[in-house]
mmCIF file of C-alpha atoms in Angstrom:
data_model
loop_
_atom_site.group_PDB
_atom_site.id
_atom_site.type_symbol
_atom_site.label_atom_id
_atom_site.label_comp_id
_atom_site.label_asym_id
_atom_site.label_seq_id
_atom_site.Cartn_x
_atom_site.Cartn_y
_atom_site.Cartn_z
ATOM 1 C CA UNK A 1 0.000 0.000 0.000
ATOM 2 C CA UNK A 2 1.542 3.352 -1.051
ATOM 3 C CA UNK A 3 1.637 6.533 1.043
ATOM 4 C CA UNK A 4 -1.210 8.246 -0.889
ATOM 5 C CA UNK A 5 -3.568 5.286 -0.292
ATOM 6 C CA UNK A 6 -2.650 5.120 3.392
ATOM 7 C CA UNK A 7 -3.199 8.843 3.861
ATOM 8 C CA UNK A 8 -6.473 8.791 1.908
ATOM 9 C CA UNK A 9 -7.784 5.963 4.103
ATOM 10 C CA UNK A 10 -6.660 7.819 7.218
ATOM 11 C CA UNK A 11 -8.330 11.073 6.104
ATOM 12 C CA UNK A 12 -11.592 9.290 5.228
ATOM 13 C CA UNK A 13 -11.638 7.652 8.658
ATOM 14 C CA UNK A 14 -10.972 10.970 10.422
ATOM 15 C CA UNK A 15 -13.649 12.703 8.315
ATOM 16 C CA UNK A 16 -16.259 10.043 9.164
ATOM 17 C CA UNK A 17 -15.496 10.366 12.884
ATOM 18 C CA UNK A 18 -15.719 14.166 12.769
ATOM 19 C CA UNK A 19 -19.112 14.097 11.035
ATOM 20 C CA UNK A 20 -20.473 11.745 13.689
ATOM 21 C CA UNK A 21 -19.124 13.840 16.552
ATOM 22 C CA UNK A 22 -21.402 16.445 18.181
ATOM 23 C CA UNK A 23 -20.741 20.028 17.165
ATOM 24 C CA UNK A 24 -18.500 22.015 19.490
ATOM 25 C CA UNK A 25 -17.910 25.728 19.698
ATOM 26 C CA UNK A 26 -14.340 26.526 18.680
ATOM 27 C CA UNK A 27 -14.686 30.092 19.918
ATOM 28 C CA UNK A 28 -13.673 31.095 23.426
ATOM 29 C CA UNK A 29 -10.564 29.947 25.221
ATOM 30 C CA UNK A 30 -7.636 27.868 24.046
ATOM 31 C CA UNK A 31 -6.212 25.058 26.207
ATOM 32 C CA UNK A 32 -3.837 27.541 27.909
ATOM 33 C CA UNK A 33 -6.805 29.616 29.111
ATOM 34 C CA UNK A 34 -6.015 32.452 26.688
ATOM 35 C CA UNK A 35 -8.776 33.719 24.364
ATOM 36 C CA UNK A 36 -8.556 32.185 20.883
ATOM 37 C CA UNK A 37 -7.288 34.692 18.344
ATOM 38 C CA UNK A 38 -9.399 35.432 15.284
ATOM 39 C CA UNK A 39 -7.757 36.270 11.956
ATOM 40 C CA UNK A 40 -9.201 36.876 8.514
ATOM 41 C CA UNK A 41 -6.648 34.557 6.882
ATOM 42 C CA UNK A 42 -3.889 32.188 7.992
ATOM 43 C CA UNK A 43 -1.119 30.724 5.825
ATOM 44 C CA UNK A 44 1.021 27.784 6.983
ATOM 45 C CA UNK A 45 3.377 25.543 5.012
ATOM 46 C CA UNK A 46 6.232 23.062 5.291
ATOM 47 C CA UNK A 47 4.771 21.097 8.188
ATOM 48 C CA UNK A 48 6.351 17.830 6.969
ATOM 49 C CA UNK A 49 3.905 15.458 8.621
ATOM 50 C CA UNK A 50 5.302 11.945 8.444
ATOM 51 C CA UNK A 51 8.753 12.962 9.688
ATOM 52 C CA UNK A 52 10.283 13.159 13.152
ATOM 53 C CA UNK A 53 11.415 16.722 12.447
ATOM 54 C CA UNK A 54 7.823 18.026 12.392
ATOM 55 C CA UNK A 55 7.140 20.215 15.411
ATOM 56 C CA UNK A 56 3.721 18.631 15.866
ATOM 57 C CA UNK A 57 3.225 19.714 19.499
ATOM 58 C CA UNK A 58 3.912 23.340 18.597
ATOM 59 C CA UNK A 59 1.513 23.212 15.621
ATOM 60 C CA UNK A 60 -1.258 21.605 17.694
ATOM 61 C CA UNK A 61 -0.857 24.396 20.249
ATOM 62 C CA UNK A 62 -1.090 26.971 17.438
ATOM 63 C CA UNK A 63 -4.220 25.423 15.917
ATOM 64 C CA UNK A 64 -5.837 25.262 19.372
ATOM 65 C CA UNK A 65 -5.351 29.011 19.895
ATOM 66 C CA UNK A 66 -6.296 30.540 16.516
ATOM 67 C CA UNK A 67 -9.280 30.700 14.157
ATOM 68 C CA UNK A 68 -9.726 32.220 10.694
ATOM 69 C CA UNK A 69 -12.192 32.662 7.858
ATOM 70 C CA UNK A 70 -9.684 31.145 5.413
ATOM 71 C CA UNK A 71 -6.769 28.763 5.954
ATOM 72 C CA UNK A 72 -4.154 28.222 3.244
ATOM 73 C CA UNK A 73 -1.967 25.094 3.418
ATOM 74 C CA UNK A 74 0.902 26.249 1.204
ATOM 75 C CA UNK A 75 2.624 22.949 0.408
ATOM 76 C CA UNK A 76 4.847 20.305 1.996
ATOM 77 C CA UNK A 77 2.170 19.639 4.587
ATOM 78 C CA UNK A 78 2.902 15.903 4.275
ATOM 79 C CA UNK A 79 6.390 14.660 3.439
ATOM 80 C CA UNK A 80 5.774 12.094 0.707
ATOM 81 C CA UNK A 81 9.485 11.882 -0.122
ATOM 82 C CA UNK A 82 10.202 10.559 3.363
ATOM 83 C CA UNK A 83 7.125 8.350 3.609
ATOM 84 C CA UNK A 84 8.054 6.484 0.421
ATOM 85 C CA UNK A 85 11.116 5.223 2.281
ATOM 86 C CA UNK A 86 9.694 4.750 5.754
ATOM 87 C CA UNK A 87 6.152 5.059 7.072
ATOM 88 C CA UNK A 88 6.092 7.186 10.222
ATOM 89 C CA UNK A 89 2.765 8.548 11.440
ATOM 90 C CA UNK A 90 2.277 9.143 15.188
ATOM 91 C CA UNK A 91 -1.086 10.025 16.757
ATOM 92 C CA UNK A 92 -0.126 13.708 16.970
ATOM 93 C CA UNK A 93 0.018 13.870 13.168
ATOM 94 C CA UNK A 94 -3.503 12.447 12.997
ATOM 95 C CA UNK A 95 -4.537 15.072 15.560
ATOM 96 C CA UNK A 96 -3.306 17.819 13.200
ATOM 97 C CA UNK A 97 -5.268 16.326 10.281
ATOM 98 C CA UNK A 98 -8.392 16.207 12.481
ATOM 99 C CA UNK A 99 -8.041 19.845 13.467
ATOM 100 C CA UNK A 100 -7.687 21.008 9.859
ATOM 101 C CA UNK A 101 -10.615 18.903 8.614
ATOM 102 C CA UNK A 102 -12.773 20.021 11.517
ATOM 103 C CA UNK A 103 -12.291 23.632 10.428
ATOM 104 C CA UNK A 104 -13.292 22.787 6.861
ATOM 105 C CA UNK A 105 -16.461 20.996 8.046
ATOM 106 C CA UNK A 106 -17.451 23.926 10.268
ATOM 107 C CA UNK A 107 -17.140 26.701 7.723
ATOM 108 C CA UNK A 108 -13.493 27.715 7.385
ATOM 109 C CA UNK A 109 -12.428 27.818 3.756
ATOM 110 C CA UNK A 110 -9.385 25.513 3.568
ATOM 111 C CA UNK A 111 -7.219 25.672 0.430
ATOM 112 C CA UNK A 112 -4.430 23.132 -0.009
ATOM 113 C CA UNK A 113 -1.670 23.950 -2.519
ATOM 114 C CA UNK A 114 0.657 20.905 -2.703
ATOM 115 C CA UNK A 115 4.421 21.430 -2.775
ATOM 116 C CA UNK A 116 7.310 19.280 -3.964
ATOM 117 C CA UNK A 117 7.351 16.975 -0.923
ATOM 118 C CA UNK A 118 3.606 16.308 -1.248
ATOM 119 C CA UNK A 119 3.557 16.533 -5.060
ATOM 120 C CA UNK A 120 1.553 13.259 -5.205
ATOM 121 C CA UNK A 121 -1.521 15.355 -4.362
ATOM 122 C CA UNK A 122 -1.078 17.654 -7.358
ATOM 123 C CA UNK A 123 -2.901 15.098 -9.494
ATOM 124 C CA UNK A 124 -6.053 15.897 -7.484
ATOM 125 C CA UNK A 125 -5.981 19.647 -8.280
ATOM 126 C CA UNK A 126 -9.493 20.990 -8.723
ATOM 127 C CA UNK A 127 -11.005 18.445 -6.356
ATOM 128 C CA UNK A 128 -12.634 19.047 -2.976
ATOM 129 C CA UNK A 129 -11.980 16.499 -0.259
ATOM 130 C CA UNK A 130 -14.079 16.868 2.885
ATOM 131 C CA UNK A 131 -14.248 20.620 2.366
ATOM 132 C CA UNK A 132 -10.515 20.961 1.634
ATOM 133 C CA UNK A 133 -9.966 22.497 -1.819
ATOM 134 C CA UNK A 134 -6.869 21.254 -3.655
ATOM 135 C CA UNK A 135 -5.432 23.873 -6.015
ATOM 136 C CA UNK A 136 -2.098 24.238 -7.868
ATOM 137 C CA UNK A 137 -2.006 27.954 -6.962
ATOM 138 C CA UNK A 138 -4.432 30.661 -5.847
ATOM 139 C CA UNK A 139 -4.978 34.425 -5.866
ATOM 140 C CA UNK A 140 -6.025 35.856 -2.516
ATOM 141 C CA UNK A 141 -7.717 39.252 -2.137
ATOM 142 C CA UNK A 142 -6.927 40.968 1.154
ATOM 143 C CA UNK A 143 -9.409 43.026 3.176
ATOM 144 C CA UNK A 144 -7.810 46.222 1.829
ATOM 145 C CA UNK A 145 -8.173 45.070 -1.796
ATOM 146 C CA UNK A 146 -4.667 43.842 -2.620
ATOM 147 C CA UNK A 147 -4.267 40.703 -4.743
ATOM 148 C CA UNK A 148 -1.673 38.132 -3.673
ATOM 149 C CA UNK A 149 -0.462 35.158 -5.682
ATOM 150 C CA UNK A 150 -0.234 32.064 -3.432
ATOM 151 C CA UNK A 151 2.191 29.307 -4.505
ATOM 152 C CA UNK A 152 4.414 26.818 -2.697
ATOM 153 C CA UNK A 153 7.491 28.108 -4.529
ATOM 154 C CA UNK A 154 9.400 24.974 -5.518
ATOM 155 C CA UNK A 155 8.827 25.779 -9.200
ATOM 156 C CA UNK A 156 11.192 28.735 -8.699
ATOM 157 C CA UNK A 157 13.901 26.633 -7.066
ATOM 158 C CA UNK A 158 16.588 26.006 -9.706
ATOM 159 C CA UNK A 159 18.040 23.093 -7.711
ATOM 160 C CA UNK A 160 14.719 21.221 -7.643
ATOM 161 C CA UNK A 161 14.015 21.946 -11.320
ATOM 162 C CA UNK A 162 17.416 21.356 -12.902
ATOM 163 C CA UNK A 163 19.088 18.849 -10.588
ATOM 164 C CA UNK A 164 16.529 16.615 -8.914
ATOM 165 C CA UNK A 165 19.229 14.212 -7.666
ATOM 166 C CA UNK A 166 20.925 17.155 -5.918
ATOM 167 C CA UNK A 167 17.609 18.080 -4.298
ATOM 168 C CA UNK A 168 17.353 14.567 -2.843
ATOM 169 C CA UNK A 169 20.967 14.773 -1.630
ATOM 170 C CA UNK A 170 20.196 18.117 -0.001
ATOM 171 C CA UNK A 171 17.091 16.583 1.528
ATOM 172 C CA UNK A 172 19.217 13.834 3.087
ATOM 173 C CA UNK A 173 21.649 16.379 4.546
ATOM 174 C CA UNK A 174 18.746 18.473 5.808
ATOM 175 C CA UNK A 175 17.097 15.459 7.496
ATOM 176 C CA UNK A 176 20.368 14.697 9.282
ATOM 177 C CA UNK A 177 20.510 18.256 10.583
ATOM 178 C CA UNK A 178 16.863 18.047 11.662
ATOM 179 C CA UNK A 179 17.545 14.839 13.624
ATOM 180 C CA UNK A 180 20.226 16.745 15.507
ATOM 181 C CA UNK A 181 17.724 19.574 15.970
ATOM 182 C CA UNK A 182 15.244 17.161 17.627
ATOM 183 C CA UNK A 183 17.953 15.813 19.960
ATOM 184 C CA UNK A 184 19.146 19.314 20.916
ATOM 185 C CA UNK A 185 15.615 20.470 21.755
ATOM 186 C CA UNK A 186 14.814 17.349 23.770
ATOM 187 C CA UNK A 187 17.837 18.260 25.886
ATOM 188 C CA UNK A 188 16.734 21.900 26.150
ATOM 189 C CA UNK A 189 13.156 20.889 27.063
ATOM 190 C CA UNK A 190 14.474 18.578 29.812
ATOM 191 C CA UNK A 191 16.292 21.525 31.411
ATOM 192 C CA UNK A 192 13.324 23.884 31.005
ATOM 193 C CA UNK A 193 14.879 25.880 28.171
ATOM 194 C CA UNK A 194 12.862 27.375 25.304
ATOM 195 C CA UNK A 195 12.794 26.013 21.743
ATOM 196 C CA UNK A 196 15.802 26.876 19.558
ATOM 197 C CA UNK A 197 16.369 25.903 15.923
ATOM 198 C CA UNK A 198 19.832 24.498 15.213
ATOM 199 C CA UNK A 199 19.133 24.204 11.478
ATOM 200 C CA UNK A 200 17.842 27.769 11.211
ATOM 201 C CA UNK A 201 20.940 29.047 13.016
ATOM 202 C CA UNK A 202 23.223 27.062 10.677
ATOM 203 C CA UNK A 203 21.372 28.305 7.572
ATOM 204 C CA UNK A 204 21.827 31.957 8.513
ATOM 205 C CA UNK A 205 25.514 31.412 9.203
ATOM 206 C CA UNK A 206 26.201 30.111 5.694
ATOM 207 C CA UNK A 207 26.633 32.983 3.213
ATOM 208 C CA UNK A 208 25.771 30.874 0.164
ATOM 209 C CA UNK A 209 22.436 29.871 1.734
ATOM 210 C CA UNK A 210 21.627 33.543 2.385
ATOM 211 C CA UNK A 211 22.437 34.326 -1.278
ATOM 212 C CA UNK A 212 20.165 31.521 -2.539
ATOM 213 C CA UNK A 213 17.314 32.739 -0.313
ATOM 214 C CA UNK A 214 17.714 36.289 -1.630
ATOM 215 C CA UNK A 215 17.597 35.135 -5.270
ATOM 216 C CA UNK A 216 14.540 33.000 -4.523
ATOM 217 C CA UNK A 217 12.728 35.985 -3.001
ATOM 218 C CA UNK A 218 13.574 38.176 -5.996
ATOM 219 C CA UNK A 219 12.318 35.497 -8.441
ATOM 220 C CA UNK A 220 8.972 35.185 -6.634
ATOM 221 C CA UNK A 221 8.512 38.962 -6.470
ATOM 222 C CA UNK A 222 9.260 39.180 -10.216
ATOM 223 C CA UNK A 223 6.668 36.459 -10.914
ATOM 224 C CA UNK A 224 4.023 38.352 -8.920
ATOM 225 C CA UNK A 225 4.807 41.550 -10.805
ATOM 226 C CA UNK A 226 4.539 39.751 -14.158
ATOM 227 C CA UNK A 227 1.098 38.405 -13.162
ATOM 228 C CA UNK A 228 -0.130 41.924 -12.350
ATOM 229 C CA UNK A 229 -0.759 41.240 -8.679
ATOM 230 C CA UNK A 230 0.401 43.185 -5.629
ATOM 231 C CA UNK A 231 2.422 40.467 -3.950
ATOM 232 C CA UNK A 232 3.136 36.793 -3.442
ATOM 233 C CA UNK A 233 2.779 34.342 -0.546
ATOM 234 C CA UNK A 234 4.908 31.203 -0.556
ATOM 235 C CA UNK A 235 6.764 28.681 1.585
ATOM 236 C CA UNK A 236 9.363 26.100 0.500
ATOM 237 C CA UNK A 237 12.607 27.612 1.825
ATOM 238 C CA UNK A 238 11.674 27.490 5.541
ATOM 239 C CA UNK A 239 12.488 31.176 6.041
ATOM 240 C CA UNK A 240 9.657 33.461 7.173
ATOM 241 C CA UNK A 241 9.964 36.922 5.681
ATOM 242 C CA UNK A 242 8.130 40.051 4.548
ATOM 243 C CA UNK A 243 10.014 42.127 1.936
ATOM 244 C CA UNK A 244 8.975 44.924 -0.381
ATOM 245 C CA UNK A 245 10.465 44.778 -3.874
ATOM 246 C CA UNK A 246 9.559 48.141 -5.365
ATOM 247 C CA UNK A 247 5.900 47.943 -4.393
ATOM 248 C CA UNK A 248 5.551 44.180 -4.915
ATOM 249 C CA UNK A 249 5.485 42.504 -1.511
ATOM 250 C CA UNK A 250 7.027 39.091 -0.907
ATOM 251 C CA UNK A 251 5.596 37.064 1.988
ATOM 252 C CA UNK A 252 6.989 33.723 3.148
ATOM 253 C CA UNK A 253 5.029 31.967 5.902
ATOM 254 C CA UNK A 254 8.045 29.933 7.076
ATOM 255 C CA UNK A 255 7.626 26.382 8.357
ATOM 256 C CA UNK A 256 6.755 24.077 11.279
ATOM 257 C CA UNK A 257 10.071 22.244 11.372
ATOM 258 C CA UNK A 258 12.601 24.962 12.151
ATOM 259 C CA UNK A 259 10.996 28.329 12.880
ATOM 260 C CA UNK A 260 7.386 27.336 13.706
ATOM 261 C CA UNK A 261 5.841 30.378 12.029
ATOM 262 C CA UNK A 262 2.615 31.381 10.311
ATOM 263 C CA UNK A 263 1.576 34.339 8.187
ATOM 264 C CA UNK A 264 -1.705 35.938 9.244
ATOM 265 C CA UNK A 265 -3.990 38.613 7.848
ATOM 266 C CA UNK A 266 -5.891 40.800 10.303
ATOM 267 C CA UNK A 267 -9.427 42.054 9.685
ATOM 268 C CA UNK A 268 -8.137 45.317 8.123
ATOM 269 C CA UNK A 269 -5.736 43.559 5.727
ATOM 270 C CA UNK A 270 -2.621 44.077 7.857
ATOM 271 C CA UNK A 271 -0.197 41.163 7.472
ATOM 272 C CA UNK A 272 1.964 39.727 10.247
ATOM 273 C CA UNK A 273 4.322 36.798 10.801
ATOM 274 C CA UNK A 274 3.685 34.927 14.033
ATOM 275 C CA UNK A 275 6.701 33.156 15.542
ATOM 276 C CA UNK A 276 4.853 30.688 17.756
ATOM 277 C CA UNK A 277 7.700 29.826 20.176
ATOM 278 C CA UNK A 278 7.823 33.556 21.035
ATOM 279 C CA UNK A 279 4.028 33.618 21.477
ATOM 280 C CA UNK A 280 4.235 30.682 23.911
ATOM 281 C CA UNK A 281 7.063 32.431 25.758
ATOM 282 C CA UNK A 282 4.907 35.572 26.144
ATOM 283 C CA UNK A 283 2.084 33.416 27.452
ATOM 284 C CA UNK A 284 4.343 31.934 30.129
ATOM 285 C CA UNK A 285 6.060 35.173 31.225
ATOM 286 C CA UNK A 286 3.093 37.570 31.079
ATOM 287 C CA UNK A 287 1.257 36.215 34.156
ATOM 288 C CA UNK A 288 4.508 36.558 36.157
ATOM 289 C CA UNK A 289 4.850 40.209 35.103
ATOM 290 C CA UNK A 290 1.220 40.915 36.016
ATOM 291 C CA UNK A 291 1.696 39.379 39.472
ATOM 292 C CA UNK A 292 4.820 41.472 40.086
ATOM 293 C CA UNK A 293 2.971 44.627 38.978
ATOM 294 C CA UNK A 294 0.047 43.836 41.283
ATOM 295 C CA UNK A 295 2.385 43.206 44.208
ATOM 296 C CA UNK A 296 4.106 46.582 43.659
#
């Protein structure tokens, strides 16, 4: 049984269970006791379900504390490359699928744009599965009237396009670094330290990687300009960013392996990158500050 069949069976099972379950109100408080945040739009990508590098706990916490009218899944949500070699699917990954499908059933518009790691789903473009729309790309209109092209971004990656074998070699090296990242953060968690991305730190220390990222951003901004839109939203390179290229805005929503970030649109069209480890840190430290203020 291949990975697509396994995942399809899993999704059908989760969908059947959700439809049988009594309706619950997602509004109100998150598990931490904080009010759930409401956004007009949320973009997430590069979750890499099916790998040990996926920060599933962090993503579950995020999904349990936010709501939106529209949710874009901007590619590499499931890592088909890895699952072809070894099937790995813990309960937490099923929990993420359930949360996404629950939103679709209860009125959130969910748009899934497959990337290169989950390219096996591109053959289903144009289909709707349990309320999740599968599209090769999309154009999003913000609350303030701007049009944004939404793509995963791998089609603008020269390494993936021209040298597929090199992409797989890079993927192997990246997985090795991510395994170290998991080990480092298990150690940090044991000693009560906050999350820190080893791979992200290494990437920003390598000048050639910074150069590649810059060229990628310029290529996406150029594509948006050529399509006559105001900006572009993408993922793929695991680097969250907002940059203005002469009036064409480049947005990258980051990932849930290294940075644990999401791009959100507020009700007035304002865009923001949420770095979820920082949001959790605020949640933990804020009550302490309030107590100290009250005591003074």
